[in-house]
PDB file of C-alpha atoms in Angstrom:
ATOM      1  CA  UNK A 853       0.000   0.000   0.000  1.00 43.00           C
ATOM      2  CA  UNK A 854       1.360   3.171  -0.988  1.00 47.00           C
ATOM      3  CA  UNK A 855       1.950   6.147   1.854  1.00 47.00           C
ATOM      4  CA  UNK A 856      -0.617   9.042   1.421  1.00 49.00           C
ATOM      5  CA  UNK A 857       2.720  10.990   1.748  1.00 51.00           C
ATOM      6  CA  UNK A 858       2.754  10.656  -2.151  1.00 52.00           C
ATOM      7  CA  UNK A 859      -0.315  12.042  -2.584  1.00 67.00           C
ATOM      8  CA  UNK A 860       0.695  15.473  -2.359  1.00 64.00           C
ATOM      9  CA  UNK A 861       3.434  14.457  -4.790  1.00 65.00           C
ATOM     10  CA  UNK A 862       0.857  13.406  -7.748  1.00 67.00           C
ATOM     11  CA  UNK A 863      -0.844  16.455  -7.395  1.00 64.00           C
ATOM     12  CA  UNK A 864       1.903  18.408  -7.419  1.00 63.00           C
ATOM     13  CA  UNK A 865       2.785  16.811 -10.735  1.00 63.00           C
ATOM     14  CA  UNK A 866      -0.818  17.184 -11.631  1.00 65.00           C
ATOM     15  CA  UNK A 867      -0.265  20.814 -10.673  1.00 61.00           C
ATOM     16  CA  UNK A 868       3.196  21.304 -12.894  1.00 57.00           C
ATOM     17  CA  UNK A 869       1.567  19.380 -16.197  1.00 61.00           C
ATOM     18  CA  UNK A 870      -1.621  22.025 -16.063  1.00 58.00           C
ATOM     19  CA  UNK A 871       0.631  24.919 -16.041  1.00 57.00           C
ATOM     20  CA  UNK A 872       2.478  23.565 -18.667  1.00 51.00           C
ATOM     21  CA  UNK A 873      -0.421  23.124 -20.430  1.00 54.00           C
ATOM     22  CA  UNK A 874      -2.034  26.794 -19.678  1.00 52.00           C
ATOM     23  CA  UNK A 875       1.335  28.101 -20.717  1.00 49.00           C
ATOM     24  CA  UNK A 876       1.346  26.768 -24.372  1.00 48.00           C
ATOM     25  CA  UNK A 877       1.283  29.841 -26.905  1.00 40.00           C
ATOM     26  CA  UNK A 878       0.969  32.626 -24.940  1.00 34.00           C
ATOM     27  CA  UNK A 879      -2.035  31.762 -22.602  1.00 47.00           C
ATOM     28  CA  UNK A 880      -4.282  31.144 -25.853  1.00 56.00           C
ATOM     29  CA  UNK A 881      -7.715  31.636 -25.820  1.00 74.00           C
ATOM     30  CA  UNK A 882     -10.366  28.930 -24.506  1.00 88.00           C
ATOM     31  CA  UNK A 883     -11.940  27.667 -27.468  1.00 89.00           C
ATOM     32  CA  UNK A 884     -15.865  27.794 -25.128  1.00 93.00           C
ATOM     33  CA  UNK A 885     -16.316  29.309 -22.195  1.00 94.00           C
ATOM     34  CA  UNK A 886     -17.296  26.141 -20.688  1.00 94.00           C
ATOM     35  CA  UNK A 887     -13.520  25.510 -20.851  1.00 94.00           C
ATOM     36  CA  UNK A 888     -12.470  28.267 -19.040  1.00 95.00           C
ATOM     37  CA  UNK A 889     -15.120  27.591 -16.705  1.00 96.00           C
ATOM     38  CA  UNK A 890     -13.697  24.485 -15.942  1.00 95.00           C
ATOM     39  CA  UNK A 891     -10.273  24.926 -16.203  1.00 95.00           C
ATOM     40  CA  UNK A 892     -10.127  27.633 -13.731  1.00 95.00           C
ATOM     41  CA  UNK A 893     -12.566  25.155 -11.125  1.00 95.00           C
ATOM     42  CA  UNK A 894      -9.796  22.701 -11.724  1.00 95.00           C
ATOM     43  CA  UNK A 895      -7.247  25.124 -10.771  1.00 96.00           C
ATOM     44  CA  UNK A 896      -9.087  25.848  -7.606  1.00 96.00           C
ATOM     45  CA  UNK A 897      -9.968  22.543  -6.657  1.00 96.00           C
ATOM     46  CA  UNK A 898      -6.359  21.587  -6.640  1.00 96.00           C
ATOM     47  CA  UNK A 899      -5.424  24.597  -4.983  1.00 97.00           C
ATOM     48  CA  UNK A 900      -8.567  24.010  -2.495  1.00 97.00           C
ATOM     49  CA  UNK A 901      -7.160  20.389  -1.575  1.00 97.00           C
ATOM     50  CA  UNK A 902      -4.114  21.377  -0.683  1.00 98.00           C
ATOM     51  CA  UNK A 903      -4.781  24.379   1.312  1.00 98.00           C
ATOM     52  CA  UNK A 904      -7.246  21.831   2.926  1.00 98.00           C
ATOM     53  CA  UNK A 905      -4.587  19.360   3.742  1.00 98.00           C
ATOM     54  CA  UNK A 906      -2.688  22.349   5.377  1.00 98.00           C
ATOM     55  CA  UNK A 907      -5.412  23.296   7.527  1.00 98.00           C
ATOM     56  CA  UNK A 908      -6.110  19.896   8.617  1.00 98.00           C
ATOM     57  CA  UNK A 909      -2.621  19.917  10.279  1.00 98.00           C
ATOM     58  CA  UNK A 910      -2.734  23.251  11.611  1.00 98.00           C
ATOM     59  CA  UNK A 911      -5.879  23.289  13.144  1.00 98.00           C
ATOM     60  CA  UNK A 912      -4.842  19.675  14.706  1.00 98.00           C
ATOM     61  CA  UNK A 913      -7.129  17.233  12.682  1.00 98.00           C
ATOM     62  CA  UNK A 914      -4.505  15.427  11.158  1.00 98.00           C
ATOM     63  CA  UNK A 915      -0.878  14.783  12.638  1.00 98.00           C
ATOM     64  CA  UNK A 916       1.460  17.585  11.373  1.00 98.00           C
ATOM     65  CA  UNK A 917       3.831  16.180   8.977  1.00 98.00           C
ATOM     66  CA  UNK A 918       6.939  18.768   7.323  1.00 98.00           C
ATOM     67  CA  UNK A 919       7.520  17.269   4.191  1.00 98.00           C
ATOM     68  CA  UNK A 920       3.641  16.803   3.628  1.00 98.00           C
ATOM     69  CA  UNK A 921       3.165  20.533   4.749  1.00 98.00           C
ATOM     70  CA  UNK A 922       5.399  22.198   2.249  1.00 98.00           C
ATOM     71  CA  UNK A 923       4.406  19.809  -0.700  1.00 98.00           C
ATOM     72  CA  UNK A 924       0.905  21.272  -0.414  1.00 98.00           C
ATOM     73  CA  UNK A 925       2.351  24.566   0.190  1.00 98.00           C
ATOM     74  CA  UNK A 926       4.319  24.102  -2.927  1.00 98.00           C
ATOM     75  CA  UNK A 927       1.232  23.113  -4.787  1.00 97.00           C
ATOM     76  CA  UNK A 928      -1.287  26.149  -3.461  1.00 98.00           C
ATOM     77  CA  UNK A 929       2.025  28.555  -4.516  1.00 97.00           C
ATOM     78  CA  UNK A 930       1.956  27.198  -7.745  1.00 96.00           C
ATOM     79  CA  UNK A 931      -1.614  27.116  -8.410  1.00 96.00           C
ATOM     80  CA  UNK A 932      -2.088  30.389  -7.090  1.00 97.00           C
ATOM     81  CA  UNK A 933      -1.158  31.746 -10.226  1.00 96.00           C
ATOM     82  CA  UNK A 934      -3.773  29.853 -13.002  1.00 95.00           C
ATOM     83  CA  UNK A 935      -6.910  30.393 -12.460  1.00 95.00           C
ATOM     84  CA  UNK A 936      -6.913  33.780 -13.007  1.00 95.00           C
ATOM     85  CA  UNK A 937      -6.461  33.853 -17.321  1.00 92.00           C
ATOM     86  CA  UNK A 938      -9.436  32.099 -17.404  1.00 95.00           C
ATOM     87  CA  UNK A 939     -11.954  34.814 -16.108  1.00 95.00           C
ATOM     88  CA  UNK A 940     -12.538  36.892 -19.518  1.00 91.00           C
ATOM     89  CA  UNK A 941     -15.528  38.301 -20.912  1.00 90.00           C
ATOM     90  CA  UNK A 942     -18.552  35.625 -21.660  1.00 92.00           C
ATOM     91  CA  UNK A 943     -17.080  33.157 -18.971  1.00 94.00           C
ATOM     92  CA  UNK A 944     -19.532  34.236 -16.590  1.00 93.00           C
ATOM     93  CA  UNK A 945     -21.611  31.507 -17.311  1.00 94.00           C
ATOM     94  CA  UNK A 946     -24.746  30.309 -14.578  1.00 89.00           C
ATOM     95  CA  UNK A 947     -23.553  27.603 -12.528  1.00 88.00           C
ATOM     96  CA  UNK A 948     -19.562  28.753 -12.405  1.00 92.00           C
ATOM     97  CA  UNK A 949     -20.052  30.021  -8.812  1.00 93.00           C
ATOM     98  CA  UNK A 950     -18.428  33.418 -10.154  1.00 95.00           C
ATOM     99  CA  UNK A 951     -20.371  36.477  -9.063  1.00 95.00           C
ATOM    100  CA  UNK A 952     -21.269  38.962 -11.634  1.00 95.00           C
ATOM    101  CA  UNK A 953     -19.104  41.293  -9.140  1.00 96.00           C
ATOM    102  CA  UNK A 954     -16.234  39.480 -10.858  1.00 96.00           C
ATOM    103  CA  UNK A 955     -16.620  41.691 -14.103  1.00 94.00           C
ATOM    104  CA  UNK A 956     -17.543  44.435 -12.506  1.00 96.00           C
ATOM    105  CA  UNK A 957     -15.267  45.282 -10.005  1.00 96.00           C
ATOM    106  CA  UNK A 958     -12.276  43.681 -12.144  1.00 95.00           C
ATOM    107  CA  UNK A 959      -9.004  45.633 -10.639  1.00 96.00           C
ATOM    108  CA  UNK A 960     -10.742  44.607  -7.287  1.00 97.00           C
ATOM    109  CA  UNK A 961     -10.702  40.840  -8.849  1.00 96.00           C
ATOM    110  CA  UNK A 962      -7.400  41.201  -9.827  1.00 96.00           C
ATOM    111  CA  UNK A 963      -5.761  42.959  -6.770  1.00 97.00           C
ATOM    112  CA  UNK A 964      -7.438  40.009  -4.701  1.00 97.00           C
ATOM    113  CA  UNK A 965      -5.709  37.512  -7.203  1.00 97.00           C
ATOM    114  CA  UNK A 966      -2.211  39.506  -6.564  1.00 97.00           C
ATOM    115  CA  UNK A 967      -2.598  39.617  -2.736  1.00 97.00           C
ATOM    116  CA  UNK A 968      -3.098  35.416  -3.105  1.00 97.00           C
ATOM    117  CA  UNK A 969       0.210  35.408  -5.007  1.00 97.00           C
ATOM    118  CA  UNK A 970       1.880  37.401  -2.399  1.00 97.00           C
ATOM    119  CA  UNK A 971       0.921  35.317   0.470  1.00 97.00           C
ATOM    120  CA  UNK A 972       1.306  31.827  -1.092  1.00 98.00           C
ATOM    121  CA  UNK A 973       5.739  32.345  -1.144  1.00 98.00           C
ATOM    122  CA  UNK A 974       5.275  33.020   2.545  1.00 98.00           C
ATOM    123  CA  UNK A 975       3.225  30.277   3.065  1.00 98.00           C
ATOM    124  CA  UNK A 976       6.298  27.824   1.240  1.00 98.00           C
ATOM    125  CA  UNK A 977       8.666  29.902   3.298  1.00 99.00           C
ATOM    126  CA  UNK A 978       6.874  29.106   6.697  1.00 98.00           C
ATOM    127  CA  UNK A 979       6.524  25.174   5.911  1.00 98.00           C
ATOM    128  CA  UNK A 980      10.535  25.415   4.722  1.00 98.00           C
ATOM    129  CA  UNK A 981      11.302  25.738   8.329  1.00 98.00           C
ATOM    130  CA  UNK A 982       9.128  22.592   9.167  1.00 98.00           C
ATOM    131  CA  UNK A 983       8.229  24.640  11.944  1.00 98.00           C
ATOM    132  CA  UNK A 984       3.591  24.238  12.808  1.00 98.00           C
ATOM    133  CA  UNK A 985       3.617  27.316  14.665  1.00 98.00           C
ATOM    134  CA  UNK A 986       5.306  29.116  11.701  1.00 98.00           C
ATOM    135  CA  UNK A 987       2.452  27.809   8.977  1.00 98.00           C
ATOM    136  CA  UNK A 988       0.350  28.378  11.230  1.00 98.00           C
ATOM    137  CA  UNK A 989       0.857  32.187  11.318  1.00 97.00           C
ATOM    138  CA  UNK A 990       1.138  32.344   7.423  1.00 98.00           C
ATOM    139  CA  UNK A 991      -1.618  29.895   7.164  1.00 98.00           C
ATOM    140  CA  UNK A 992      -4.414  32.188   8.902  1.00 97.00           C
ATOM    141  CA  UNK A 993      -3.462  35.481   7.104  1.00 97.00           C
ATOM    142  CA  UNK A 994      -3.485  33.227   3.363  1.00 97.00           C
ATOM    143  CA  UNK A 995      -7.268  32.369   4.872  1.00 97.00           C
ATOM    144  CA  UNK A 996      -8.150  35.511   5.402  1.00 96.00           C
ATOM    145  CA  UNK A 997      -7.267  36.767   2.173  1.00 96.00           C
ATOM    146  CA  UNK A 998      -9.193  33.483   0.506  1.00 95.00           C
ATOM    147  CA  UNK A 999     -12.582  34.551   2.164  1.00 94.00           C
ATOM    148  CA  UNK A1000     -12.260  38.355   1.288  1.00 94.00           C
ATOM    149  CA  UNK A1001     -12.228  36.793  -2.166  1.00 94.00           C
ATOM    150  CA  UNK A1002     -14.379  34.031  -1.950  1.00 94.00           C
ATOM    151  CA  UNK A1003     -17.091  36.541   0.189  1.00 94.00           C
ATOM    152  CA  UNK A1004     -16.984  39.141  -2.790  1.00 95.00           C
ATOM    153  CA  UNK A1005     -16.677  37.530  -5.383  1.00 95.00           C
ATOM    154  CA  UNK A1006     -18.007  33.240  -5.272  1.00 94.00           C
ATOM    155  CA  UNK A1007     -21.644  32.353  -5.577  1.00 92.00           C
ATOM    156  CA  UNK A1008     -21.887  30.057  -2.531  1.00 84.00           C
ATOM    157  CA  UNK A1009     -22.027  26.239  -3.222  1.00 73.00           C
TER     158      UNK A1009
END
């Protein structure tokens, strides 16, 4: 039976092959909306997981393991950064959970998105030093600045 310590690991490299993918010529446009629709739910159901995983540790639900901690870190860092491309005009499609506030208040949106990508290196930082009390710092203010998002701007589900 394989360790769940892998797990982490796979998604990580599930995490790495979609950016490879979203990076193939120059971000290039969804061919539906549907797809960016779902490719940006992927992105945040990955990045979801593993912030989920984190929190699971920190709040003391599951037994706080380094290694595990910073693979997930590694993987909400990374996928911090996809989502976002995939939020243009006529993706605001019923049933994506995306508030009509998104393309409206768009620099809002986007300023959200860029306070997300500033948090997540600290968050990789803080599991570097293997240290719970250090994620768990990070942890809370990457939370808060999830729900100011998530309150503003995601249709509950």
């Amino acid at each position: 039976m394989k360790s769940a310590r892998l797990q982490p690991r796979k998604l990580l490299a599930a995490a790495l092959a979609c950016g490879l993918l979203a990076a193939a010529p120059a971000y290039a446009q969804f061919a539906k909306p549907e797809a960016a629709v779902k490719y940006r739910q992927s992105a945040f159901i990955l990045m979801g997981t593993s912030f989920a995983r984190l929190g699971a540790m920190v709040q003391g639900k599951a037994p706080f393991d380094a290694k595990v901690a910073l693979d997930n870190a590694q993987i909400v860092e990374f996928m911090s950064h996809l989502p976002w491309q995939a939020f243009t005009p006529g993706t605001d499609l019923p049933d994506s959970h995306a508030k009509p506030a998104i393309w409206k208040e768009m620099d809002k949106f986007k300023a959200d998105a860029n306070k997300l990508q500033e948090m997540t290196p600290k968050l990789v930082a803080a599991a570097k030093t293997g240290k719970l009390d250090d994620i768990k710092v990070v942890f809370g203010e990457t939370a808060k600045t999830c729900k100011s998002c998530h309150d503003s701007f995601r249709e509950e589900l």
